CSV table of C-alpha atoms in Angstrom, one decimal:
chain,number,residue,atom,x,y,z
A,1,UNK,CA,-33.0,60.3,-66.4
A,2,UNK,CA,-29.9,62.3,-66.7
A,3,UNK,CA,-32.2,65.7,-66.5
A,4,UNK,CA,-33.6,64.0,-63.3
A,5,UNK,CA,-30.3,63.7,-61.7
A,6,UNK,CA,-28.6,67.4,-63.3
A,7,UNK,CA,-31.9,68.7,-61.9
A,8,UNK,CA,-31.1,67.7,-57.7
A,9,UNK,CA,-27.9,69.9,-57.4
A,10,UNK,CA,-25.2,69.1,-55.9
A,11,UNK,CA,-26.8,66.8,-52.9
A,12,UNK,CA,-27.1,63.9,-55.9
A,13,UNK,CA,-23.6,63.9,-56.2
A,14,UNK,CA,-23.4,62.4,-52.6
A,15,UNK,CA,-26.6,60.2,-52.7
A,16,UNK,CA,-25.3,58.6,-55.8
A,17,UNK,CA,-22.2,57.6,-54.1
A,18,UNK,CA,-24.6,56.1,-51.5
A,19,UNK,CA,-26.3,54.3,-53.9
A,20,UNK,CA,-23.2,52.8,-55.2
A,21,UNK,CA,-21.4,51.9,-51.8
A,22,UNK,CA,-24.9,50.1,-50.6
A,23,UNK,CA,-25.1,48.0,-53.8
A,24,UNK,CA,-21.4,47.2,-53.3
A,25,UNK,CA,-21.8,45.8,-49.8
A,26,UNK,CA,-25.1,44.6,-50.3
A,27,UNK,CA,-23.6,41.8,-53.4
A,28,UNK,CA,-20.6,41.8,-51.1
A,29,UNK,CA,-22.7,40.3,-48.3
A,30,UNK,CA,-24.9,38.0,-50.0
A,31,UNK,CA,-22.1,36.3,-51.9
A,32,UNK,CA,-20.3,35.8,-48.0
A,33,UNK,CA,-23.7,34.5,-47.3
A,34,UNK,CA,-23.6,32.1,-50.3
A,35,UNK,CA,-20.6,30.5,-49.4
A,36,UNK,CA,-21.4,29.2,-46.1
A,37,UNK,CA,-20.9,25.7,-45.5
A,38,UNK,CA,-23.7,23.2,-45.5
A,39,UNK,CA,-23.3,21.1,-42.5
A,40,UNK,CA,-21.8,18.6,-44.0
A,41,UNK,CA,-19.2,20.6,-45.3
A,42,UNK,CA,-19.0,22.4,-41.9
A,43,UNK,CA,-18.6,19.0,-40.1
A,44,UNK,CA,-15.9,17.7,-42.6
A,45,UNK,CA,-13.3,20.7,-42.2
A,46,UNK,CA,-13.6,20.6,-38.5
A,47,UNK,CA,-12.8,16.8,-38.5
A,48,UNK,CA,-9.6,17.9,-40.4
A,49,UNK,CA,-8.6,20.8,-38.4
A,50,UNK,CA,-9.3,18.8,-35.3
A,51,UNK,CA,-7.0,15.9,-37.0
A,52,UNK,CA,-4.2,18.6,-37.4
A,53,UNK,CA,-4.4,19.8,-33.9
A,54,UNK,CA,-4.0,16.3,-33.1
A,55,UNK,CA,-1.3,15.3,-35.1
A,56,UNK,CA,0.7,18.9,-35.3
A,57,UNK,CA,-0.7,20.8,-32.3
A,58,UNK,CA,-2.1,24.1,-32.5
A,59,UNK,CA,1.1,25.7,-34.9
A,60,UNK,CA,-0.5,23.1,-37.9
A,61,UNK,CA,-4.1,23.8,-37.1
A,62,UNK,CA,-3.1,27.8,-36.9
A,63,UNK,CA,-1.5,27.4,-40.9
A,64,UNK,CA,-4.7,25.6,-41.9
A,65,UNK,CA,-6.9,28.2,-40.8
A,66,UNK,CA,-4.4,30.8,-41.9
A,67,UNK,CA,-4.3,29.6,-45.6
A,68,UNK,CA,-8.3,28.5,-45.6
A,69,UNK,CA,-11.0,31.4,-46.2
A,70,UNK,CA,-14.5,31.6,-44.8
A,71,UNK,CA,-16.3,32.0,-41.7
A,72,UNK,CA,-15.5,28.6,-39.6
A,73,UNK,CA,-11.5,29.6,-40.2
A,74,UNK,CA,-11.9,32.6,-39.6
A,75,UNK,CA,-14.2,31.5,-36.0
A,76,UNK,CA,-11.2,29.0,-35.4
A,77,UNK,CA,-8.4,31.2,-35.8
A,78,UNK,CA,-9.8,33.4,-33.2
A,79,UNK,CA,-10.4,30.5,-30.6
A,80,UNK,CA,-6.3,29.6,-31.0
A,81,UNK,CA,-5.3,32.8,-30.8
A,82,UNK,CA,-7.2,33.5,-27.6
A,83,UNK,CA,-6.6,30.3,-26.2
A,84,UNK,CA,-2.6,30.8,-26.5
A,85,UNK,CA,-3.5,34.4,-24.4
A,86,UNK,CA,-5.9,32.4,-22.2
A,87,UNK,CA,-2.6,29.5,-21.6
A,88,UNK,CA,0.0,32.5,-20.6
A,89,UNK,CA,-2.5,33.8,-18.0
A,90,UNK,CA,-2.8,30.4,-16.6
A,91,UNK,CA,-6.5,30.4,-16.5
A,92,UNK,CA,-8.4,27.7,-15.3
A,93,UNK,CA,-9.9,25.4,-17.8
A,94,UNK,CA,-13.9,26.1,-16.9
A,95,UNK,CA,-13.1,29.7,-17.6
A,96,UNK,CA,-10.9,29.1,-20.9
A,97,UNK,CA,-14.2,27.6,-22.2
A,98,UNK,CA,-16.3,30.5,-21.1
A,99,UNK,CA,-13.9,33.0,-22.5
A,100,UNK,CA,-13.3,31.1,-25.8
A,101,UNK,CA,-17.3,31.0,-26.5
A,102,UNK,CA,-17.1,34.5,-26.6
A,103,UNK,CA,-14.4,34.3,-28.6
A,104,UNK,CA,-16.1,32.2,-31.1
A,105,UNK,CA,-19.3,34.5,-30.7
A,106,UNK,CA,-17.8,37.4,-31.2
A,107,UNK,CA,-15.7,36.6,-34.1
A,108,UNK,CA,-18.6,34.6,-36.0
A,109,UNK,CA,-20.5,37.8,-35.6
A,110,UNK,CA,-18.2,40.1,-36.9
A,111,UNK,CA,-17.4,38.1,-40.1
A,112,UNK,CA,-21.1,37.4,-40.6
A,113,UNK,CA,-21.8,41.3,-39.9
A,114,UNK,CA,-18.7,43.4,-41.4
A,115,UNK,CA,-20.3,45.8,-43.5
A,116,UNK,CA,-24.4,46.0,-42.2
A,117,UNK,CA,-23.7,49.0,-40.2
A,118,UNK,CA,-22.8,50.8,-43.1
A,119,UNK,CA,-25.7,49.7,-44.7
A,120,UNK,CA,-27.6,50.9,-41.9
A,121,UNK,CA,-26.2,54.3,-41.9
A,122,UNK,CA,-26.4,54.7,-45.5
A,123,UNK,CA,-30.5,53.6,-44.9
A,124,UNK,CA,-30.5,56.7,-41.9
A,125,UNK,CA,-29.0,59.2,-44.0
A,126,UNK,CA,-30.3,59.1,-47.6
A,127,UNK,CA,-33.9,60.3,-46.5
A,128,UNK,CA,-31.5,63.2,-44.5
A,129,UNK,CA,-29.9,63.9,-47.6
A,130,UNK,CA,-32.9,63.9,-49.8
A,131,UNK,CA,-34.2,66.4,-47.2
A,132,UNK,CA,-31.0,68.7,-47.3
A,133,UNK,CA,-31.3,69.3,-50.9
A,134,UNK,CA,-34.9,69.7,-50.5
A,135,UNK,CA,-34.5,72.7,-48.2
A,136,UNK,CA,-31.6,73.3,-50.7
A,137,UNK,CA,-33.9,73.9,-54.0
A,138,UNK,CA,-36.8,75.3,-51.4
A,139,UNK,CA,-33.9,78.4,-50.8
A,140,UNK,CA,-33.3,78.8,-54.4
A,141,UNK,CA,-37.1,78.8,-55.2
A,142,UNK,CA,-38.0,81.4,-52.8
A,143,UNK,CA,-34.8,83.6,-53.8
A,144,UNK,CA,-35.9,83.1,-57.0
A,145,UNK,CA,-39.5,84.8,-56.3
A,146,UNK,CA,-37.5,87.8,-53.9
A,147,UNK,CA,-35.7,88.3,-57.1
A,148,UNK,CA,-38.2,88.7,-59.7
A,149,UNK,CA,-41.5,88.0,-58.2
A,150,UNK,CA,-44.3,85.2,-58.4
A,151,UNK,CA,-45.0,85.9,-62.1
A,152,UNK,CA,-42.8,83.4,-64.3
A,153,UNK,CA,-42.9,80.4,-62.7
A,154,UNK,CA,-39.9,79.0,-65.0
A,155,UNK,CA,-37.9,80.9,-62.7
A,156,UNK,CA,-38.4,79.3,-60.1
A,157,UNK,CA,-39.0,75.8,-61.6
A,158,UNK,CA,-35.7,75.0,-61.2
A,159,UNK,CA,-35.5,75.1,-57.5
A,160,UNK,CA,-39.1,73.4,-56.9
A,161,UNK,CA,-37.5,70.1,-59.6
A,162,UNK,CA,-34.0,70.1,-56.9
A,163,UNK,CA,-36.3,70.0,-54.0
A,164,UNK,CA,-39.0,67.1,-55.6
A,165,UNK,CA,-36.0,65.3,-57.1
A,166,UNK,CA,-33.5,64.5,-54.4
A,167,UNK,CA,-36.1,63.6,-51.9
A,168,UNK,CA,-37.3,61.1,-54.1
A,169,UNK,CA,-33.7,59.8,-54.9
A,170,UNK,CA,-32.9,59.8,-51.1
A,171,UNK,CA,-35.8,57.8,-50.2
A,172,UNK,CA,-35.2,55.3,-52.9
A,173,UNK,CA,-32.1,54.9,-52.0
A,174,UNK,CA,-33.0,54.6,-48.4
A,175,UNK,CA,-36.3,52.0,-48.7
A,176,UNK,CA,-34.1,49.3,-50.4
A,177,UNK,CA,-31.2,49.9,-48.3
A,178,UNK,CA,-33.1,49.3,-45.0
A,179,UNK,CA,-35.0,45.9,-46.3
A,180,UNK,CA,-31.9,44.3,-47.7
A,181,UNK,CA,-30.1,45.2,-44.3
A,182,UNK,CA,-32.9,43.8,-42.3
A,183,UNK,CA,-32.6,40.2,-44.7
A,184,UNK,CA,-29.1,40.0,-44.3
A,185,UNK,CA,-28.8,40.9,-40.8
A,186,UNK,CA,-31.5,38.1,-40.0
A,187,UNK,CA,-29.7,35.7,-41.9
A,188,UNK,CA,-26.3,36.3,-40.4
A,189,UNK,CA,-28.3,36.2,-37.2
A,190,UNK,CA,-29.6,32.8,-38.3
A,191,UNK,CA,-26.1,31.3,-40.0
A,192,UNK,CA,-24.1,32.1,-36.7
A,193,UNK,CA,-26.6,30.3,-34.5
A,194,UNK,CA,-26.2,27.5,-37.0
A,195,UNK,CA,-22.4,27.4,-36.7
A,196,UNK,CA,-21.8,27.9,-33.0
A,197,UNK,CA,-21.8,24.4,-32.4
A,198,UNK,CA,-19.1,23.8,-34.4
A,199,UNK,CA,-17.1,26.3,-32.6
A,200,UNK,CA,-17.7,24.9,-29.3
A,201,UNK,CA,-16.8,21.2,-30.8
A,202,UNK,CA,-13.1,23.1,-31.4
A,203,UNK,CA,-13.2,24.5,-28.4
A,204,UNK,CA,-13.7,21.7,-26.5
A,205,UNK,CA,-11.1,19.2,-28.8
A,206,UNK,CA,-8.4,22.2,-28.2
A,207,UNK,CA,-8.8,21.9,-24.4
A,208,UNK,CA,-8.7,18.1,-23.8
A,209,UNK,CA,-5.5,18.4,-26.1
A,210,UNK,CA,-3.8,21.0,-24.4
């Protein structure tokens, strides 16, 4: 295995590092994805956050979300600090709901979807990379045979293994990359449409007590 890898050049350097940062995010994801509340959960915490915004306006309800983790604080936080920019332009309260949707939206998506467009990019570029050190070892191959001709094909070997090598690296770096962002970006398609209602429960609580 190490021969493989000494054997791609310098291009393996930069796919390994790939490899490593889409594993990273990919385990990074799924555990954010784990720890999404059931509905139950989900319907318990915004019963207490809508209790504190009763009982200690939207400064205590602000702390809670503030010292809680996860998406649905996160989603809340957002909506109370839009709706105090929303309150100092006077808007009207049809359009504070309408703008705070977005809010929640918007917010719910990029929690649920920090890190997939590296995952993409990574899933683009590997096969690129795998293809630059391909050309890479081709160039080495060929100078090889301008240098001493076509007959000892050890010299030459070792360009024709960088050019195999690092295209297969790249594109198994690249296949696994692409399906596991597809799964999670369907699921954190499927979680936010799961938890927008919650979000638009806040949202309307945080209007009727304003």
């Amino acid at each position: 295995m190490l021969e493989f890898y000494l054997a791609g050049g310098p291009v393996m350097h930069v796919l390994a590092l790939c490899s490593v940062l889409a594993l990273a995010f990919i385990i990074e994801r799924l555990i954010v994805l784990h720890r999404i509340p059931s509905p139950a959960a989900a319907e318990a915490h915004l019963e207490k956050l809508e209790e504190a915004l009763k009982n200690g306006g939207k400064k205590e309800a602000a702390g809670l979300c503030k010292n809680g983790k996860g998406v649905l604080n996160y989603i809340f936080a957002a909506i109370l600090k839009r709706h105090d920019v929303l309150e100092m332009e006077e808007r009207e309260v049809a359009d504070m709901r309408d703008e705070l949707a977005v809010t929640a939206f918007e917010a719910g998506r990029s929690f649920l979807g920090r890190h997939l467009q590296v995952l993409a990019t990574i899933g683009t570029i590997a096969p690129l990379l795998g293809l630059l050190g391909t050309i890479a070892g081709m160039i080495n191959a060929f100078s090889a045979i301008a240098r001493a001709g076509t007959g000892d094909p050890q010299l030459v070997a070792g360009g024709i293994s960088q050019a195999l090598n690092t295209t297969a690296f790249g594109l198994s770096i690249a296949i696994p990359t692409i399906v596991c962002y597809r799964y999670l970006a369907t699921r954190a398609e499927n979680v936010l449409a799961r938890l927008e209602i919650y979000g638009y429960a806040f949202i309307n609580t945080l209007l009727r007590s304003s």
